Amino acid sequence: METNESKKEYTNGEITVVWEAGKCIHSANCVRNNPTVFQPKEKPWIKIDGSSSEKIMETVNKCPSGALTFYRNK
């Protein structure tokens, strides 16, 4: 079931993290690698200011499904 929440973006001004709910396989790699940012029991579940951009990018790159991606803001 697809909802209007199937894709969300979270930015800290330096980078933007994109989460595509339909791709998520709930491996929890993000939560284990960066629990101050990725908090699935909270709303919003991504607290983009909880860690450095570098650490967030490292965590996102470990997402096995590609549900999490990022881009650098210009």
XYZ file of N, CA, C and O in Angstrom:
296
model
N 0.830 -1.175 0.000
C 0.000 0.000 0.000
C 0.879 1.245 0.000
O 1.733 1.410 0.852
N 0.681 2.090 -0.961
C 1.482 3.297 -1.074
C 0.697 4.478 -0.535
O -0.487 4.624 -0.789
N 1.374 5.316 0.243
C 0.730 6.490 0.806
C 1.456 7.739 0.343
O 2.496 7.664 -0.307
N 0.931 8.881 0.719
C 1.611 10.128 0.377
C 2.894 10.303 1.185
O 3.634 11.235 0.963
N 3.162 9.399 2.113
C 4.372 9.446 2.917
C 5.428 8.469 2.404
O 6.354 8.131 3.119
N 5.300 8.016 1.166
C 6.211 6.994 0.662
C 7.625 7.528 0.441
O 8.557 6.758 0.363
N 7.791 8.853 0.368
C 9.117 9.442 0.186
C 9.189 10.718 1.011
O 8.341 11.587 0.899
N 10.211 10.792 1.860
C 10.391 11.974 2.713
C 11.834 12.439 2.640
O 12.745 11.631 2.447
N 12.024 13.734 2.817
C 13.358 14.325 2.821
C 13.593 15.064 4.135
O 12.687 15.697 4.669
N 14.817 14.945 4.625
C 15.230 15.584 5.873
C 16.553 16.280 5.608
O 17.488 15.646 5.112
N 16.655 17.567 5.915
C 17.882 18.298 5.615
C 18.430 19.022 6.838
O 17.676 19.435 7.718
N 19.743 19.151 6.872
C 20.407 19.945 7.901
C 21.079 21.166 7.281
O 21.871 21.833 7.920
N 20.784 21.422 6.017
C 21.379 22.544 5.304
C 22.603 22.143 4.503
O 22.875 22.711 3.456
N 23.327 21.163 4.973
C 24.531 20.674 4.294
C 24.216 19.478 3.395
O 24.678 19.405 2.262
N 23.441 18.534 3.942
C 23.012 17.363 3.169
C 21.505 17.175 3.347
O 20.920 17.695 4.294
N 20.921 16.422 2.434
C 19.515 16.038 2.550
C 19.442 14.528 2.466
O 19.980 13.928 1.529
N 18.807 13.913 3.450
C 18.587 12.471 3.469
C 17.196 12.211 2.900
O 16.228 12.858 3.293
N 17.127 11.268 1.978
C 15.857 10.890 1.363
C 15.527 9.477 1.822
O 16.373 8.578 1.744
N 14.299 9.282 2.295
C 13.828 7.962 2.722
C 12.638 7.574 1.874
O 11.649 8.296 1.800
N 12.757 6.423 1.212
C 11.671 5.879 0.401
C 11.101 4.660 1.126
O 11.695 3.587 1.130
N 9.955 4.856 1.745
C 9.350 3.831 2.595
C 9.124 2.518 1.858
O 9.311 1.442 2.427
N 8.731 2.580 0.608
C 8.430 1.370 -0.151
C 9.633 0.474 -0.400
O 9.480 -0.714 -0.670
N 10.836 1.023 -0.298
C 12.061 0.240 -0.506
C 12.619 -0.340 0.782
O 13.466 -1.219 0.765
N 12.158 0.171 1.916
C 12.735 -0.201 3.205
C 12.441 -1.661 3.556
O 11.293 -2.099 3.509
N 13.507 -2.401 3.912
C 13.349 -3.807 4.314
C 13.531 -3.964 5.830
O 13.627 -5.070 6.342
N 13.626 -2.859 6.529
C 13.710 -2.836 7.996
C 14.878 -3.660 8.542
O 14.736 -4.375 9.523
N 16.027 -3.514 7.903
C 17.233 -4.205 8.371
C 17.767 -3.587 9.661
O 18.535 -4.225 10.374
N 17.401 -2.354 9.935
C 17.815 -1.596 11.115
C 19.300 -1.246 11.129
O 19.833 -0.865 12.170
N 19.972 -1.356 9.991
C 21.376 -0.937 9.926
C 21.518 0.526 10.325
O 22.456 0.893 11.023
N 20.598 1.352 9.894
C 20.660 2.781 10.208
C 20.564 3.012 11.713
O 21.323 3.798 12.282
N 19.651 2.317 12.349
C 19.448 2.477 13.792
C 20.679 2.005 14.561
O 21.142 2.680 15.486
N 21.225 0.881 14.184
C 22.414 0.349 14.876
C 23.638 1.230 14.662
O 24.452 1.392 15.562
N 23.780 1.793 13.472
C 24.967 2.578 13.153
C 24.897 4.031 13.611
O 25.931 4.667 13.776
N 23.680 4.568 13.789
C 23.563 5.972 14.156
C 22.235 6.214 14.888
O 21.339 6.882 14.374
N 22.101 5.687 16.106
C 20.825 5.766 16.821
C 20.417 7.167 17.251
O 19.247 7.389 17.566
N 21.340 8.121 17.259
C 20.946 9.489 17.611
C 20.216 10.176 16.468
O 19.521 11.165 16.697
N 20.350 9.655 15.263
C 19.664 10.212 14.090
C 18.453 9.369 13.717
O 17.367 9.902 13.484
N 18.628 8.072 13.661
C 17.573 7.178 13.176
C 16.842 6.558 14.368
O 17.366 5.681 15.046
N 15.633 7.051 14.617
C 14.842 6.662 15.781
C 13.444 6.247 15.319
O 12.518 7.057 15.306
N 13.275 4.989 14.926
C 12.027 4.549 14.300
C 10.774 4.656 15.163
O 9.670 4.656 14.624
N 10.911 4.803 16.456
C 9.727 4.917 17.314
C 9.279 6.369 17.496
O 8.300 6.629 18.176
N 10.010 7.298 16.895
C 9.705 8.726 17.020
C 9.104 9.265 15.718
O 9.203 8.652 14.666
N 8.478 10.424 15.807
C 7.969 11.137 14.632
C 8.516 12.549 14.664
O 8.305 13.240 15.659
N 9.236 13.046 13.699
C 9.754 12.264 12.578
C 10.843 11.308 13.065
O 11.509 11.570 14.059
N 11.025 10.233 12.342
C 11.944 9.196 12.818
C 13.402 9.503 12.496
O 14.295 8.915 13.079
N 13.649 10.444 11.594
C 15.017 10.859 11.288
C 15.248 12.229 11.920
O 14.604 13.208 11.557
N 16.153 12.264 12.882
C 16.540 13.506 13.566
C 17.854 13.976 12.955
O 18.932 13.684 13.451
N 17.752 14.691 11.856
C 18.902 15.036 11.018
C 19.984 15.818 11.767
O 21.149 15.775 11.401
N 19.632 16.515 12.825
C 20.618 17.291 13.577
C 21.278 16.489 14.694
O 22.069 17.033 15.467
N 21.018 15.195 14.746
C 21.543 14.357 15.818
C 22.970 13.895 15.644
O 23.522 13.259 16.545
N 23.586 14.204 14.513
C 24.933 13.698 14.240
C 25.561 14.564 13.146
O 24.885 15.370 12.515
N 26.842 14.352 12.911
C 27.520 15.098 11.852
C 27.071 14.598 10.476
O 26.641 13.455 10.320
N 27.179 15.470 9.502
C 26.830 15.086 8.131
C 27.666 13.901 7.664
O 27.160 12.996 7.006
N 28.936 13.889 8.020
C 29.836 12.799 7.629
C 29.344 11.460 8.168
O 29.267 10.467 7.445
N 28.992 11.422 9.442
C 28.504 10.185 10.069
C 27.172 9.754 9.452
O 26.941 8.568 9.221
N 26.304 10.714 9.162
C 25.025 10.392 8.520
C 25.261 9.798 7.142
O 24.648 8.787 6.785
N 26.156 10.380 6.365
C 26.443 9.854 5.026
C 27.007 8.436 5.105
O 26.632 7.570 4.312
N 27.901 8.186 6.062
C 28.451 6.843 6.249
C 27.342 5.849 6.563
O 27.320 4.733 6.036
N 26.421 6.234 7.421
C 25.309 5.369 7.805
C 24.395 5.096 6.623
O 24.020 3.947 6.369
N 24.017 6.130 5.909
C 23.126 5.985 4.753
C 23.744 5.073 3.703
O 23.050 4.254 3.084
N 25.055 5.173 3.510
C 25.736 4.318 2.523
C 25.687 2.840 2.887
O 25.930 1.981 2.046
N 25.346 2.513 4.127
C 25.246 1.118 4.569
C 23.839 0.548 4.410
O 23.608 -0.613 4.738
N 22.898 1.336 3.925
C 21.517 0.871 3.763
C 21.458 -0.182 2.650
O 21.733 0.125 1.488
N 21.102 -1.430 2.975
C 21.149 -2.503 1.981
C 20.061 -2.424 0.909
O 20.237 -2.959 -0.184
N 18.970 -1.758 1.203
C 17.852 -1.728 0.251
C 17.858 -0.508 -0.662
O 17.153 -0.470 -1.657
N 18.621 0.513 -0.297
C 18.593 1.760 -1.048
C 17.423 2.650 -0.645
O 17.146 3.651 -1.302
N 16.736 2.304 0.440
C 15.637 3.138 0.909
C 16.135 4.489 1.418
O 15.422 5.477 1.326
N 17.338 4.503 1.937
C 17.959 5.745 2.381
C 19.030 6.167 1.377
O 19.896 5.362 1.015
N 18.942 7.402 0.937
C 19.968 8.002 0.083
C 20.198 9.415 0.610
O 19.478 9.884 1.486
N 21.187 10.079 0.059
C 21.421 11.467 0.439
C 21.981 12.215 -0.753
O 22.491 11.630 -1.707
N 21.872 13.523 -0.676
C 22.566 14.377 -1.626
C 23.079 15.602 -0.870
O 22.538 15.975 0.155
N 24.164 16.168 -1.416
C 24.740 17.376 -0.816
C 23.975 18.593 -1.328
O 23.706 18.690 -2.518
N 23.649 19.478 -0.430
C 22.989 20.723 -0.821
C 24.018 21.691 -1.368
O 25.159 21.682 -0.909
N 23.616 22.495 -2.304
C 24.568 23.445 -2.907
C 24.599 24.731 -2.154
O 23.759 25.115 -1.443
